[in-house]
Amino acid sequence: MAKIITIGSVNMDLVLRSKRSPIPGETIKAENFYTNPGGKGANQAVAIAKLGGESVFLARTGDDGYGSELKTALKKYGVDTQCVKETENCCSGIAVITVTDDGENSIIIAGGANDKLCRQDVDDIEDQIESADAVMMQLEVPIETIKRAIQIAKKHNKLTVLDPTPVPISDLPDELFEVDIFSPNKSETESITGITIKNDNDIKKACDYLLAKGVKQVVMKLGGQGALIVNSSGETRHIEARKVKAVDTTAAGDCFTAAMTLRYVETGSMEKAVKFACAAGALTVTAKGAQQSIPYLKDAEEFLKNKEE
Ligand code: RIB
C-alpha cells in the first residue's frame, strides 16, 4: 500500500449557506449553519485514507473542544494520527466558509495551532518520511515548516507534492518551487506568477515561469474544465472533467491533489493519476462539507469507469 505523509493544517469549518455572498458593508441572512471538520491538510490526509492509501498526518490541533473532535474525525476516516500533536493554551484552526447556491465557496481562516507547526515537528518525524513514498504539503502552516519538509523529503529521495494554497501575500520563497509536483489552481497560478491567464498562451507562459523556478511537473487544477499536466520539457496534456451538479466545491481541490498523488505513486503515470483525480474531485463537489464529501475508493473507481465507457 502506498504510504503518503501529509504535512499541513486541520480546521473546524464553520459553514454558512446562503443564496449569495454579502458585498462589503452588507449584512445578509444565511439559510443554514453547520460545523464540520476540514483544513486543507486534514482534507488531503482523509482523501488518501478514503481512497485506499496509508495516510500519516503531521499537524497540530489546539487544546480546545474542537481539537479532540478534529482528531476523532481523522481517526474515523482511517488516518494515522500518531503525529497529530495537541498544542497547550492554543485554539484549533478555524475556517469561516460561505457556500452559495451555485456551490461556490469563500473561506477565511484563523490559523490557531496550525501556526505553531514548526521545523522541529518535521524533524521529529524524519523516520516516518524515510519510510514513505511521498510527502504532500499545502500552505496553511508556516512556510518555514514547509521548507524544512521539502528539505527532509528530498534528502530521502521522496516524491514532493506542493499545493500552493493559500498563496501568501509576499513572494513564495525559491525553495518552495523545488518540488516534483506543483498543483495550483488558475487564480493561485496567476498570483504566484503575476501572469493573468486569459488564453492558452498565458497558461504556457505561467507554466514556463514555474518550471524555470525549479518545479518538475505542474498539474494545474481548472475546476469544471479538468486539469492541465505540464512536464519538465514543457509538454502539455489537458484532461477533461465530467460535468456534475455542484452542491459544495469545498475540499474538491484538496481531494484532487491527494488522489493525483496517490494514483501517481501507485502507477507512475501522471495521465492515469490526473484522470482519477478529476473523477474523485468531481464527486467531492456533489456533496456538502469537506472531509465527508470526499469519496471512498470504490465510488471514485466506479465514477471513473462510467466516465471512460
Ligand atoms: O480547501 C478547503 C478547506 O480550506 C476547508 O476545509 C477549510 O478548512 C480551509 O482550510
mmCIF file of C-alpha atoms and ligand atoms in Angstrom:
data_model
loop_
_atom_site.group_PDB
_atom_site.id
_atom_site.type_symbol
_atom_site.label_atom_id
_atom_site.label_comp_id
_atom_site.label_asym_id
_atom_site.label_seq_id
_atom_site.Cartn_x
_atom_site.Cartn_y
_atom_site.Cartn_z
ATOM 1 C CA MET A 1 0.000 0.000 0.000
ATOM 2 C CA ALA A 2 1.358 3.456 -0.906
ATOM 3 C CA LYS A 3 2.314 5.467 2.167
ATOM 4 C CA ILE A 4 1.747 9.216 1.909
ATOM 5 C CA ILE A 5 2.672 11.742 4.600
ATOM 6 C CA THR A 6 0.571 14.877 4.629
ATOM 7 C CA ILE A 7 2.027 17.896 6.415
ATOM 8 C CA GLY A 8 -0.482 20.670 6.981
ATOM 9 C CA SER A 9 -3.473 22.251 8.612
ATOM 10 C CA VAL A 10 -6.552 20.959 10.378
ATOM 11 C CA ASN A 11 -9.514 23.300 10.926
ATOM 12 C CA MET A 12 -13.025 23.252 12.236
ATOM 13 C CA ASP A 13 -15.122 24.622 9.392
ATOM 14 C CA LEU A 14 -17.941 26.981 10.395
ATOM 15 C CA VAL A 15 -20.136 26.938 7.322
ATOM 16 C CA LEU A 16 -22.824 29.437 6.338
ATOM 17 C CA ARG A 17 -25.022 28.533 3.385
ATOM 18 C CA SER A 18 -26.634 31.494 1.658
ATOM 19 C CA LYS A 19 -28.018 32.393 -1.761
ATOM 20 C CA ARG A 20 -25.112 34.729 -2.395
ATOM 21 C CA SER A 21 -22.096 36.257 -0.650
ATOM 22 C CA PRO A 22 -22.510 39.656 1.060
ATOM 23 C CA ILE A 23 -20.951 42.676 -0.629
ATOM 24 C CA PRO A 24 -18.648 44.877 1.511
ATOM 25 C CA GLY A 25 -20.637 46.669 4.233
ATOM 26 C CA GLU A 26 -23.730 44.480 3.753
ATOM 27 C CA THR A 27 -25.376 42.090 6.242
ATOM 28 C CA ILE A 28 -27.387 39.190 4.856
ATOM 29 C CA LYS A 29 -29.150 36.245 6.496
ATOM 30 C CA ALA A 30 -27.784 32.747 5.956
ATOM 31 C CA GLU A 31 -30.184 29.898 5.198
ATOM 32 C CA ASN A 32 -28.256 27.347 7.181
ATOM 33 C CA PHE A 33 -25.264 26.999 9.511
ATOM 34 C CA TYR A 34 -23.261 23.896 10.431
ATOM 35 C CA THR A 35 -19.781 22.896 11.528
ATOM 36 C CA ASN A 36 -17.692 20.117 10.053
ATOM 37 C CA PRO A 37 -14.048 19.029 10.185
ATOM 38 C CA GLY A 38 -11.816 20.459 7.465
ATOM 39 C CA GLY A 39 -8.448 22.110 6.840
ATOM 40 C CA LYS A 40 -6.563 21.651 3.613
ATOM 41 C CA GLY A 41 -4.009 19.301 5.162
ATOM 42 C CA ALA A 42 -6.583 17.233 7.018
ATOM 43 C CA ASN A 43 -8.816 17.007 3.942
ATOM 44 C CA GLN A 44 -5.869 15.698 1.905
ATOM 45 C CA ALA A 45 -4.913 13.195 4.595
ATOM 46 C CA VAL A 46 -8.517 11.969 4.756
ATOM 47 C CA ALA A 47 -8.638 11.684 0.961
ATOM 48 C CA ILE A 48 -5.535 9.462 0.958
ATOM 49 C CA ALA A 49 -7.116 7.176 3.558
ATOM 50 C CA LYS A 50 -10.566 7.056 1.918
ATOM 51 C CA LEU A 51 -9.001 6.364 -1.488
ATOM 52 C CA GLY A 52 -7.034 3.389 -0.220
ATOM 53 C CA GLY A 53 -3.587 4.681 0.769
ATOM 54 C CA GLU A 54 -1.724 4.553 4.052
ATOM 55 C CA SER A 55 -2.181 8.072 5.373
ATOM 56 C CA VAL A 56 0.071 9.583 8.033
ATOM 57 C CA PHE A 57 -0.705 13.181 9.009
ATOM 58 C CA LEU A 58 1.592 15.701 10.722
ATOM 59 C CA ALA A 59 -0.435 18.558 12.216
ATOM 60 C CA ARG A 60 -1.290 20.486 15.364
ATOM 61 C CA THR A 61 -4.676 20.917 16.989
ATOM 62 C CA GLY A 62 -5.439 23.196 19.934
ATOM 63 C CA ASP A 63 -6.374 22.029 23.406
ATOM 64 C CA ASP A 64 -9.953 23.255 22.976
ATOM 65 C CA GLY A 65 -13.024 21.097 22.355
ATOM 66 C CA TYR A 66 -12.554 21.310 18.589
ATOM 67 C CA GLY A 67 -9.123 19.674 18.857
ATOM 68 C CA SER A 68 -10.459 16.329 20.053
ATOM 69 C CA GLU A 69 -13.375 16.465 17.595
ATOM 70 C CA LEU A 70 -10.954 17.035 14.716
ATOM 71 C CA LYS A 71 -8.734 14.146 15.777
ATOM 72 C CA THR A 72 -11.710 11.824 16.191
ATOM 73 C CA ALA A 73 -12.843 12.611 12.647
ATOM 74 C CA LEU A 74 -9.383 11.881 11.236
ATOM 75 C CA LYS A 75 -9.291 8.527 13.010
ATOM 76 C CA LYS A 76 -12.812 7.670 11.843
ATOM 77 C CA TYR A 77 -11.666 8.022 8.224
ATOM 78 C CA GLY A 78 -8.596 5.848 8.803
ATOM 79 C CA VAL A 79 -5.851 8.496 9.072
ATOM 80 C CA ASP A 80 -2.856 7.596 11.259
ATOM 81 C CA THR A 81 -2.899 10.411 13.852
ATOM 82 C CA GLN A 82 0.166 9.491 15.912
ATOM 83 C CA CYS A 83 1.882 12.665 14.575
ATOM 84 C CA VAL A 84 -1.089 14.959 15.267
ATOM 85 C CA LYS A 85 0.005 16.936 18.311
ATOM 86 C CA GLU A 86 -2.093 18.887 20.782
ATOM 87 C CA THR A 87 -0.842 22.430 21.479
ATOM 88 C CA GLU A 88 -1.298 23.768 25.013
ATOM 89 C CA ASN A 89 -3.114 27.036 25.615
ATOM 90 C CA CYS A 90 -3.983 27.368 21.980
ATOM 91 C CA CYS A 91 -7.178 27.201 19.969
ATOM 92 C CA SER A 92 -7.596 24.917 16.988
ATOM 93 C CA GLY A 93 -7.616 26.265 13.437
ATOM 94 C CA ILE A 94 -10.926 27.717 12.320
ATOM 95 C CA ALA A 95 -12.290 28.350 8.834
ATOM 96 C CA VAL A 96 -15.350 30.508 8.256
ATOM 97 C CA ILE A 97 -16.836 29.360 4.965
ATOM 98 C CA THR A 98 -19.668 30.806 2.912
ATOM 99 C CA VAL A 99 -21.191 28.420 0.389
ATOM 100 C CA THR A 100 -23.610 29.954 -2.105
ATOM 101 C CA ASP A 101 -26.433 28.254 -4.044
ATOM 102 C CA ASP A 102 -24.170 27.550 -7.029
ATOM 103 C CA GLY A 103 -21.875 25.529 -4.723
ATOM 104 C CA GLU A 104 -19.041 28.092 -4.812
ATOM 105 C CA ASN A 105 -17.279 28.872 -1.547
ATOM 106 C CA SER A 106 -15.246 31.661 0.004
ATOM 107 C CA ILE A 107 -13.099 30.983 3.026
ATOM 108 C CA ILE A 108 -11.342 32.965 5.763
ATOM 109 C CA ILE A 109 -9.109 31.044 8.147
ATOM 110 C CA ALA A 110 -7.665 31.727 11.597
ATOM 111 C CA GLY A 111 -4.548 29.553 11.931
ATOM 112 C CA GLY A 112 -4.608 28.861 15.689
ATOM 113 C CA ALA A 113 -2.492 25.777 16.414
ATOM 114 C CA ASN A 114 -1.669 25.385 12.698
ATOM 115 C CA ASP A 115 0.605 28.420 13.073
ATOM 116 C CA LYS A 116 2.611 26.530 15.717
ATOM 117 C CA LEU A 117 3.556 23.607 13.463
ATOM 118 C CA CYS A 118 7.325 24.060 13.366
ATOM 119 C CA ARG A 119 10.528 22.763 11.775
ATOM 120 C CA GLN A 120 11.229 20.621 14.845
ATOM 121 C CA ASP A 121 7.879 18.864 14.337
ATOM 122 C CA VAL A 122 9.081 17.861 10.873
ATOM 123 C CA ASP A 123 12.480 16.751 12.208
ATOM 124 C CA ASP A 124 10.674 14.613 14.781
ATOM 125 C CA ILE A 125 9.008 12.526 12.057
ATOM 126 C CA GLU A 126 12.044 12.052 9.807
ATOM 127 C CA ASP A 127 11.791 8.258 10.216
ATOM 128 C CA GLN A 128 8.167 8.367 9.003
ATOM 129 C CA ILE A 129 9.248 10.411 5.977
ATOM 130 C CA GLU A 130 12.068 7.962 5.286
ATOM 131 C CA SER A 131 9.614 5.074 5.071
ATOM 132 C CA ALA A 132 7.009 6.935 2.965
ATOM 133 C CA ASP A 133 6.518 7.131 -0.798
ATOM 134 C CA ALA A 134 5.556 10.793 -0.947
ATOM 135 C CA VAL A 135 5.221 13.951 1.122
ATOM 136 C CA MET A 136 2.260 16.199 0.352
ATOM 137 C CA MET A 137 2.033 19.809 1.581
ATOM 138 C CA GLN A 138 -0.047 22.985 1.372
ATOM 139 C CA LEU A 139 0.445 26.491 2.816
ATOM 140 C CA GLU A 140 -1.923 26.859 5.797
ATOM 141 C CA VAL A 141 1.027 26.218 8.142
ATOM 142 C CA PRO A 142 4.241 28.277 8.455
ATOM 143 C CA ILE A 143 6.319 28.495 5.262
ATOM 144 C CA GLU A 144 9.490 27.678 7.249
ATOM 145 C CA THR A 145 7.928 24.335 8.223
ATOM 146 C CA ILE A 146 7.147 23.518 4.609
ATOM 147 C CA LYS A 147 10.682 24.472 3.557
ATOM 148 C CA ARG A 148 12.037 22.009 6.130
ATOM 149 C CA ALA A 149 9.628 19.307 4.992
ATOM 150 C CA ILE A 150 10.787 19.699 1.378
ATOM 151 C CA GLN A 151 14.430 19.549 2.515
ATOM 152 C CA ILE A 152 13.950 16.324 4.503
ATOM 153 C CA ALA A 153 11.784 14.667 1.868
ATOM 154 C CA LYS A 154 14.411 15.420 -0.781
ATOM 155 C CA LYS A 155 17.205 14.143 1.456
ATOM 156 C CA HIS A 156 15.404 10.773 1.389
ATOM 157 C CA ASN A 157 14.510 10.992 -2.347
ATOM 158 C CA LYS A 158 10.788 11.080 -1.685
ATOM 159 C CA LEU A 159 8.243 12.449 -4.128
ATOM 160 C CA THR A 160 7.370 16.006 -3.056
ATOM 161 C CA VAL A 161 3.960 17.499 -3.837
ATOM 162 C CA LEU A 162 3.022 21.093 -3.042
ATOM 163 C CA ASP A 163 -0.467 22.501 -3.341
ATOM 164 C CA PRO A 164 0.442 26.210 -3.002
ATOM 165 C CA THR A 165 -2.714 27.319 -1.218
ATOM 166 C CA PRO A 166 -3.438 29.799 0.246
ATOM 167 C CA VAL A 167 -0.900 31.879 -1.685
ATOM 168 C CA PRO A 168 0.981 34.114 0.797
ATOM 169 C CA ILE A 169 0.906 37.900 0.321
ATOM 170 C CA SER A 170 4.700 38.032 -0.008
ATOM 171 C CA ASP A 171 6.518 36.193 -2.809
ATOM 172 C CA LEU A 172 6.890 32.419 -2.499
ATOM 173 C CA PRO A 173 10.462 31.597 -1.402
ATOM 174 C CA ASP A 174 12.516 29.821 -4.065
ATOM 175 C CA GLU A 175 12.738 26.618 -2.009
ATOM 176 C CA LEU A 176 9.002 26.063 -2.409
ATOM 177 C CA PHE A 177 9.380 25.607 -6.156
ATOM 178 C CA GLU A 178 11.887 22.798 -5.744
ATOM 179 C CA VAL A 179 9.242 20.087 -5.725
ATOM 180 C CA ASP A 180 8.315 17.222 -8.036
ATOM 181 C CA ILE A 181 4.677 18.206 -8.438
ATOM 182 C CA PHE A 182 3.199 21.700 -8.015
ATOM 183 C CA SER A 183 -0.595 21.766 -8.128
ATOM 184 C CA PRO A 184 -2.085 25.278 -8.061
ATOM 185 C CA ASN A 185 -5.471 26.300 -9.401
ATOM 186 C CA LYS A 186 -5.786 29.038 -12.006
ATOM 187 C CA SER A 187 -6.067 32.001 -9.626
ATOM 188 C CA GLU A 188 -3.194 30.731 -7.489
ATOM 189 C CA THR A 189 -1.085 30.381 -10.643
ATOM 190 C CA GLU A 190 -1.886 33.991 -11.533
ATOM 191 C CA SER A 191 -0.949 35.289 -8.056
ATOM 192 C CA ILE A 192 2.290 33.312 -7.943
ATOM 193 C CA THR A 193 3.489 34.104 -11.460
ATOM 194 C CA GLY A 194 1.981 37.591 -11.861
ATOM 195 C CA ILE A 195 0.606 36.443 -15.238
ATOM 196 C CA THR A 196 -3.113 36.963 -15.892
ATOM 197 C CA ILE A 197 -4.438 33.860 -17.619
ATOM 198 C CA LYS A 198 -6.811 34.625 -20.471
ATOM 199 C CA ASN A 199 -5.777 32.048 -23.056
ATOM 200 C CA ASP A 200 -3.565 29.018 -23.715
ATOM 201 C CA ASN A 201 -0.568 31.200 -24.419
ATOM 202 C CA ASP A 202 -0.848 32.781 -20.936
ATOM 203 C CA ILE A 203 -1.066 29.298 -19.407
ATOM 204 C CA LYS A 204 2.099 28.332 -21.260
ATOM 205 C CA LYS A 205 3.922 31.434 -20.042
ATOM 206 C CA ALA A 206 2.810 30.805 -16.444
ATOM 207 C CA CYS A 207 3.895 27.154 -16.570
ATOM 208 C CA ASP A 208 7.237 28.110 -18.131
ATOM 209 C CA TYR A 209 7.734 30.503 -15.196
ATOM 210 C CA LEU A 210 7.065 27.716 -12.671
ATOM 211 C CA LEU A 211 9.309 25.220 -14.494
ATOM 212 C CA ALA A 212 12.116 27.794 -14.695
ATOM 213 C CA LYS A 213 11.801 28.226 -10.919
ATOM 214 C CA GLY A 214 12.556 24.509 -10.435
ATOM 215 C CA VAL A 215 9.170 22.780 -10.394
ATOM 216 C CA LYS A 216 9.444 19.377 -12.166
ATOM 217 C CA GLN A 217 5.782 18.993 -13.154
ATOM 218 C CA VAL A 218 2.858 21.387 -12.970
ATOM 219 C CA VAL A 219 -0.640 19.980 -12.553
ATOM 220 C CA MET A 220 -2.950 22.982 -12.869
ATOM 221 C CA LYS A 221 -6.429 22.472 -11.441
ATOM 222 C CA LEU A 222 -9.072 24.024 -13.678
ATOM 223 C CA GLY A 223 -12.221 23.029 -11.742
ATOM 224 C CA GLY A 224 -15.053 22.134 -14.129
ATOM 225 C CA GLN A 225 -12.571 22.307 -17.031
ATOM 226 C CA GLY A 226 -10.459 19.470 -15.640
ATOM 227 C CA ALA A 227 -6.716 19.843 -15.271
ATOM 228 C CA LEU A 228 -3.563 20.505 -17.228
ATOM 229 C CA ILE A 229 -0.359 18.482 -16.908
ATOM 230 C CA VAL A 230 2.853 20.241 -17.931
ATOM 231 C CA ASN A 231 6.066 18.257 -17.624
ATOM 232 C CA SER A 232 9.659 19.476 -17.332
ATOM 233 C CA SER A 233 10.075 19.605 -21.119
ATOM 234 C CA GLY A 234 7.019 21.852 -21.338
ATOM 235 C CA GLU A 235 4.826 19.115 -22.901
ATOM 236 C CA THR A 236 1.202 19.747 -22.083
ATOM 237 C CA ARG A 237 -1.775 17.404 -21.747
ATOM 238 C CA HIS A 238 -5.306 18.524 -20.906
ATOM 239 C CA ILE A 239 -7.556 16.098 -19.007
ATOM 240 C CA GLU A 240 -11.252 16.932 -19.118
ATOM 241 C CA ALA A 241 -13.582 16.781 -16.137
ATOM 242 C CA ARG A 242 -17.052 15.272 -16.264
ATOM 243 C CA LYS A 243 -19.823 17.761 -15.591
ATOM 244 C CA VAL A 244 -21.558 17.306 -12.240
ATOM 245 C CA LYS A 245 -24.149 19.315 -10.358
ATOM 246 C CA ALA A 246 -22.202 21.408 -7.854
ATOM 247 C CA VAL A 247 -23.562 21.240 -4.313
ATOM 248 C CA ASP A 248 -20.420 22.409 -2.492
ATOM 249 C CA THR A 249 -16.946 22.852 -4.006
ATOM 250 C CA THR A 250 -15.224 22.848 -0.582
ATOM 251 C CA ALA A 251 -12.342 20.322 -0.429
ATOM 252 C CA ALA A 252 -12.597 19.387 -4.117
ATOM 253 C CA GLY A 253 -9.116 20.790 -4.783
ATOM 254 C CA ASP A 254 -7.739 19.020 -1.700
ATOM 255 C CA CYS A 255 -9.235 15.729 -2.824
ATOM 256 C CA PHE A 256 -7.879 16.274 -6.359
ATOM 257 C CA THR A 257 -4.284 16.769 -5.189
ATOM 258 C CA ALA A 258 -4.419 13.797 -2.818
ATOM 259 C CA ALA A 259 -5.995 11.478 -5.399
ATOM 260 C CA MET A 260 -3.449 12.544 -8.021
ATOM 261 C CA THR A 261 -0.536 11.974 -5.636
ATOM 262 C CA LEU A 262 -1.763 8.559 -4.552
ATOM 263 C CA ARG A 263 -2.503 7.278 -8.051
ATOM 264 C CA TYR A 264 0.806 8.666 -9.358
ATOM 265 C CA VAL A 265 2.705 6.783 -6.650
ATOM 266 C CA GLU A 266 0.679 3.641 -7.400
ATOM 267 C CA THR A 267 1.012 3.703 -11.209
ATOM 268 C CA GLY A 268 3.846 6.066 -12.181
ATOM 269 C CA SER A 269 1.535 7.518 -14.838
ATOM 270 C CA MET A 270 0.553 11.171 -14.453
ATOM 271 C CA GLU A 271 -2.186 10.805 -17.041
ATOM 272 C CA LYS A 272 -3.858 8.000 -15.084
ATOM 273 C CA ALA A 273 -3.307 9.935 -11.858
ATOM 274 C CA VAL A 274 -4.996 13.093 -13.128
ATOM 275 C CA LYS A 275 -7.929 11.194 -14.667
ATOM 276 C CA PHE A 276 -8.529 9.547 -11.304
ATOM 277 C CA ALA A 277 -8.114 12.894 -9.506
ATOM 278 C CA CYS A 278 -10.645 14.577 -11.820
ATOM 279 C CA ALA A 279 -13.163 11.831 -11.015
ATOM 280 C CA ALA A 280 -12.562 11.967 -7.239
ATOM 281 C CA GLY A 281 -12.613 15.795 -7.226
ATOM 282 C CA ALA A 282 -15.859 15.901 -9.223
ATOM 283 C CA LEU A 283 -17.567 13.534 -6.782
ATOM 284 C CA THR A 284 -16.450 15.728 -3.876
ATOM 285 C CA VAL A 285 -18.331 18.647 -5.427
ATOM 286 C CA THR A 286 -21.617 16.695 -5.436
ATOM 287 C CA ALA A 287 -21.891 16.522 -1.629
ATOM 288 C CA LYS A 288 -21.778 19.119 1.108
ATOM 289 C CA GLY A 289 -18.946 19.589 3.591
ATOM 290 C CA ALA A 290 -15.228 18.891 3.445
ATOM 291 C CA GLN A 291 -13.953 15.524 4.679
ATOM 292 C CA GLN A 292 -17.346 13.847 4.491
ATOM 293 C CA SER A 293 -17.774 14.804 0.834
ATOM 294 C CA ILE A 294 -14.556 13.082 -0.268
ATOM 295 C CA PRO A 295 -15.422 9.755 -1.960
ATOM 296 C CA TYR A 296 -14.240 6.296 -0.970
ATOM 297 C CA LEU A 297 -12.121 4.325 -3.459
ATOM 298 C CA LYS A 298 -14.984 2.142 -4.714
ATOM 299 C CA ASP A 299 -17.175 5.131 -5.612
ATOM 300 C CA ALA A 300 -14.328 7.044 -7.261
ATOM 301 C CA GLU A 301 -13.374 3.967 -9.334
ATOM 302 C CA GLU A 302 -16.967 3.398 -10.401
ATOM 303 C CA PHE A 303 -17.401 7.042 -11.395
ATOM 304 C CA LEU A 304 -14.152 6.948 -13.373
ATOM 305 C CA LYS A 305 -15.165 3.713 -15.129
ATOM 306 C CA ASN A 306 -18.556 5.131 -16.126
ATOM 307 C CA LYS A 307 -16.845 8.234 -17.451
ATOM 308 C CA GLU A 308 -14.460 6.207 -19.570
ATOM 309 C CA GLU A 309 -17.130 3.897 -21.015
HETATM 310 O O1 RIB B 1 -9.912 23.545 0.948
HETATM 311 C C1 RIB B 1 -10.990 23.571 1.830
HETATM 312 C C2 RIB B 1 -10.530 23.856 3.218
HETATM 313 O O2 RIB B 1 -9.937 25.136 3.245
HETATM 314 C C3 RIB B 1 -11.619 23.908 4.258
HETATM 315 O O3 RIB B 1 -11.903 22.656 4.809
HETATM 316 C C4 RIB B 1 -11.102 24.936 5.248
HETATM 317 O O4 RIB B 1 -10.810 24.431 6.493
HETATM 318 C C5 RIB B 1 -9.877 25.574 4.589
HETATM 319 O O5 RIB B 1 -8.706 25.095 5.101
#
